[in-house]
Amino acid sequence: MLPMRQGDVILLPTKQVTGKKVPHLILAEGEVTGHTHRISDGQAELYEKDGTLYLRVLSETATLTHEEHKQITVPQGDWMVRIQREYEPEGWRYVAD
């Protein structure tokens, strides 16, 4: 599987999902708009460990949705959720959607 990207959210294939299961499927929430990157279709679970989210897609595919981006189809498997960062003279910061 190849990495997938929707806006500032990047999904990296991983061999292991660890952490505590969280009761929602929101991968990231916009700081300014309140829009969310979320699983809107398919069966999936989200886990959190040490500030990192892990997505497990249980169905054949799941749909990742965001109000301002084209939806993408995520294949079955385990994924690490990362948020894109950018460098500014003051240092690294997460990209805000």
mmCIF file of C-alpha atoms in Angstrom:
data_model
loop_
_atom_site.group_PDB
_atom_site.id
_atom_site.type_symbol
_atom_site.label_atom_id
_atom_site.label_comp_id
_atom_site.label_asym_id
_atom_site.label_seq_id
_atom_site.Cartn_x
_atom_site.Cartn_y
_atom_site.Cartn_z
ATOM 1 C CA MET A 1 0.000 0.000 0.000
ATOM 2 C CA LEU A 2 1.156 3.521 -0.723
ATOM 3 C CA PRO A 3 0.761 6.563 1.534
ATOM 4 C CA MET A 4 -2.447 8.547 0.970
ATOM 5 C CA ARG A 5 -3.078 12.233 1.513
ATOM 6 C CA GLN A 6 -6.153 14.429 1.982
ATOM 7 C CA GLY A 7 -5.230 18.047 2.641
ATOM 8 C CA ASP A 8 -2.958 18.169 5.659
ATOM 9 C CA VAL A 9 -3.724 14.573 6.706
ATOM 10 C CA ILE A 10 -1.380 11.822 5.542
ATOM 11 C CA LEU A 11 -2.102 8.120 5.993
ATOM 12 C CA LEU A 12 0.968 5.903 6.143
ATOM 13 C CA PRO A 13 0.630 2.128 5.926
ATOM 14 C CA THR A 14 1.724 0.446 9.138
ATOM 15 C CA LYS A 15 2.113 -3.137 10.264
ATOM 16 C CA GLN A 16 0.874 -2.548 13.768
ATOM 17 C CA VAL A 17 -1.969 -0.593 15.345
ATOM 18 C CA THR A 18 -1.472 0.151 19.005
ATOM 19 C CA GLY A 19 -3.053 2.274 21.667
ATOM 20 C CA LYS A 20 -6.451 2.892 23.168
ATOM 21 C CA LYS A 21 -9.548 2.751 20.970
ATOM 22 C CA VAL A 22 -11.229 6.146 20.660
ATOM 23 C CA PRO A 23 -15.028 6.494 20.357
ATOM 24 C CA HIS A 24 -15.078 8.455 17.081
ATOM 25 C CA LEU A 25 -13.671 8.372 13.555
ATOM 26 C CA ILE A 26 -12.388 11.963 13.290
ATOM 27 C CA LEU A 27 -8.759 11.924 12.125
ATOM 28 C CA ALA A 28 -8.257 15.694 12.368
ATOM 29 C CA GLU A 29 -10.317 18.794 13.088
ATOM 30 C CA GLY A 30 -9.692 22.184 11.485
ATOM 31 C CA GLU A 31 -8.618 24.857 13.952
ATOM 32 C CA VAL A 32 -10.209 27.729 12.042
ATOM 33 C CA THR A 33 -13.159 26.228 10.181
ATOM 34 C CA GLY A 34 -14.130 23.355 12.468
ATOM 35 C CA HIS A 35 -14.227 21.088 9.405
ATOM 36 C CA THR A 36 -13.118 17.527 9.991
ATOM 37 C CA HIS A 37 -11.251 14.765 8.217
ATOM 38 C CA ARG A 38 -13.425 11.801 9.137
ATOM 39 C CA ILE A 39 -14.394 8.315 8.071
ATOM 40 C CA SER A 40 -17.923 8.689 6.737
ATOM 41 C CA ASP A 41 -18.522 5.258 5.214
ATOM 42 C CA GLY A 42 -17.218 1.751 5.805
ATOM 43 C CA GLN A 43 -16.175 -0.032 8.973
ATOM 44 C CA ALA A 44 -13.145 1.349 10.772
ATOM 45 C CA GLU A 45 -11.665 1.870 14.208
ATOM 46 C CA LEU A 46 -9.399 4.618 15.466
ATOM 47 C CA TYR A 47 -6.734 4.186 18.147
ATOM 48 C CA GLU A 48 -4.492 6.698 19.945
ATOM 49 C CA LYS A 49 -1.067 6.179 21.472
ATOM 50 C CA ASP A 50 1.315 8.903 22.629
ATOM 51 C CA GLY A 51 -0.461 11.568 20.582
ATOM 52 C CA THR A 52 -0.467 9.539 17.364
ATOM 53 C CA LEU A 53 -3.663 8.188 15.803
ATOM 54 C CA TYR A 54 -3.862 4.810 14.093
ATOM 55 C CA LEU A 55 -6.687 3.884 11.719
ATOM 56 C CA ARG A 56 -7.787 0.306 11.157
ATOM 57 C CA VAL A 57 -10.072 -0.149 8.156
ATOM 58 C CA LEU A 58 -12.053 -3.347 8.683
ATOM 59 C CA SER A 59 -14.289 -3.291 5.616
ATOM 60 C CA GLU A 60 -12.946 -3.662 2.075
ATOM 61 C CA THR A 61 -12.720 0.129 1.877
ATOM 62 C CA ALA A 62 -13.653 3.190 3.928
ATOM 63 C CA THR A 63 -14.351 6.727 2.767
ATOM 64 C CA LEU A 64 -12.339 9.642 4.156
ATOM 65 C CA THR A 65 -14.362 12.844 3.896
ATOM 66 C CA HIS A 66 -13.667 16.549 4.420
ATOM 67 C CA GLU A 67 -15.835 19.554 3.548
ATOM 68 C CA GLU A 68 -13.134 21.217 1.416
ATOM 69 C CA HIS A 69 -11.367 18.237 -0.159
ATOM 70 C CA LYS A 70 -12.288 15.463 -2.535
ATOM 71 C CA GLN A 71 -13.206 12.306 -0.657
ATOM 72 C CA ILE A 72 -10.780 9.417 -0.911
ATOM 73 C CA THR A 73 -11.220 5.690 -0.633
ATOM 74 C CA VAL A 74 -8.990 4.044 1.946
ATOM 75 C CA PRO A 75 -8.344 0.329 1.432
ATOM 76 C CA GLN A 76 -8.621 -2.261 4.195
ATOM 77 C CA GLY A 77 -5.585 -2.321 6.439
ATOM 78 C CA ASP A 78 -3.775 -0.467 9.189
ATOM 79 C CA TRP A 79 -2.696 3.154 8.833
ATOM 80 C CA MET A 80 -0.770 5.691 10.880
ATOM 81 C CA VAL A 81 -2.365 9.155 10.788
ATOM 82 C CA ARG A 82 0.068 12.048 10.468
ATOM 83 C CA ILE A 83 -0.578 15.776 10.145
ATOM 84 C CA GLN A 84 1.596 17.710 7.697
ATOM 85 C CA ARG A 85 3.991 20.226 9.214
ATOM 86 C CA GLU A 86 5.666 23.241 7.698
ATOM 87 C CA TYR A 87 8.708 25.226 8.655
ATOM 88 C CA GLU A 88 8.571 28.905 9.537
ATOM 89 C CA PRO A 89 11.397 31.055 10.882
ATOM 90 C CA GLU A 90 9.944 30.529 14.373
ATOM 91 C CA GLY A 91 10.139 26.746 13.950
ATOM 92 C CA TRP A 92 8.010 23.786 12.825
ATOM 93 C CA ARG A 93 4.234 23.991 13.065
ATOM 94 C CA TYR A 94 1.325 21.821 12.001
ATOM 95 C CA VAL A 95 -0.465 22.939 8.844
ATOM 96 C CA ALA A 96 -3.884 24.347 9.739
ATOM 97 C CA ASP A 97 -6.816 23.467 7.497
#
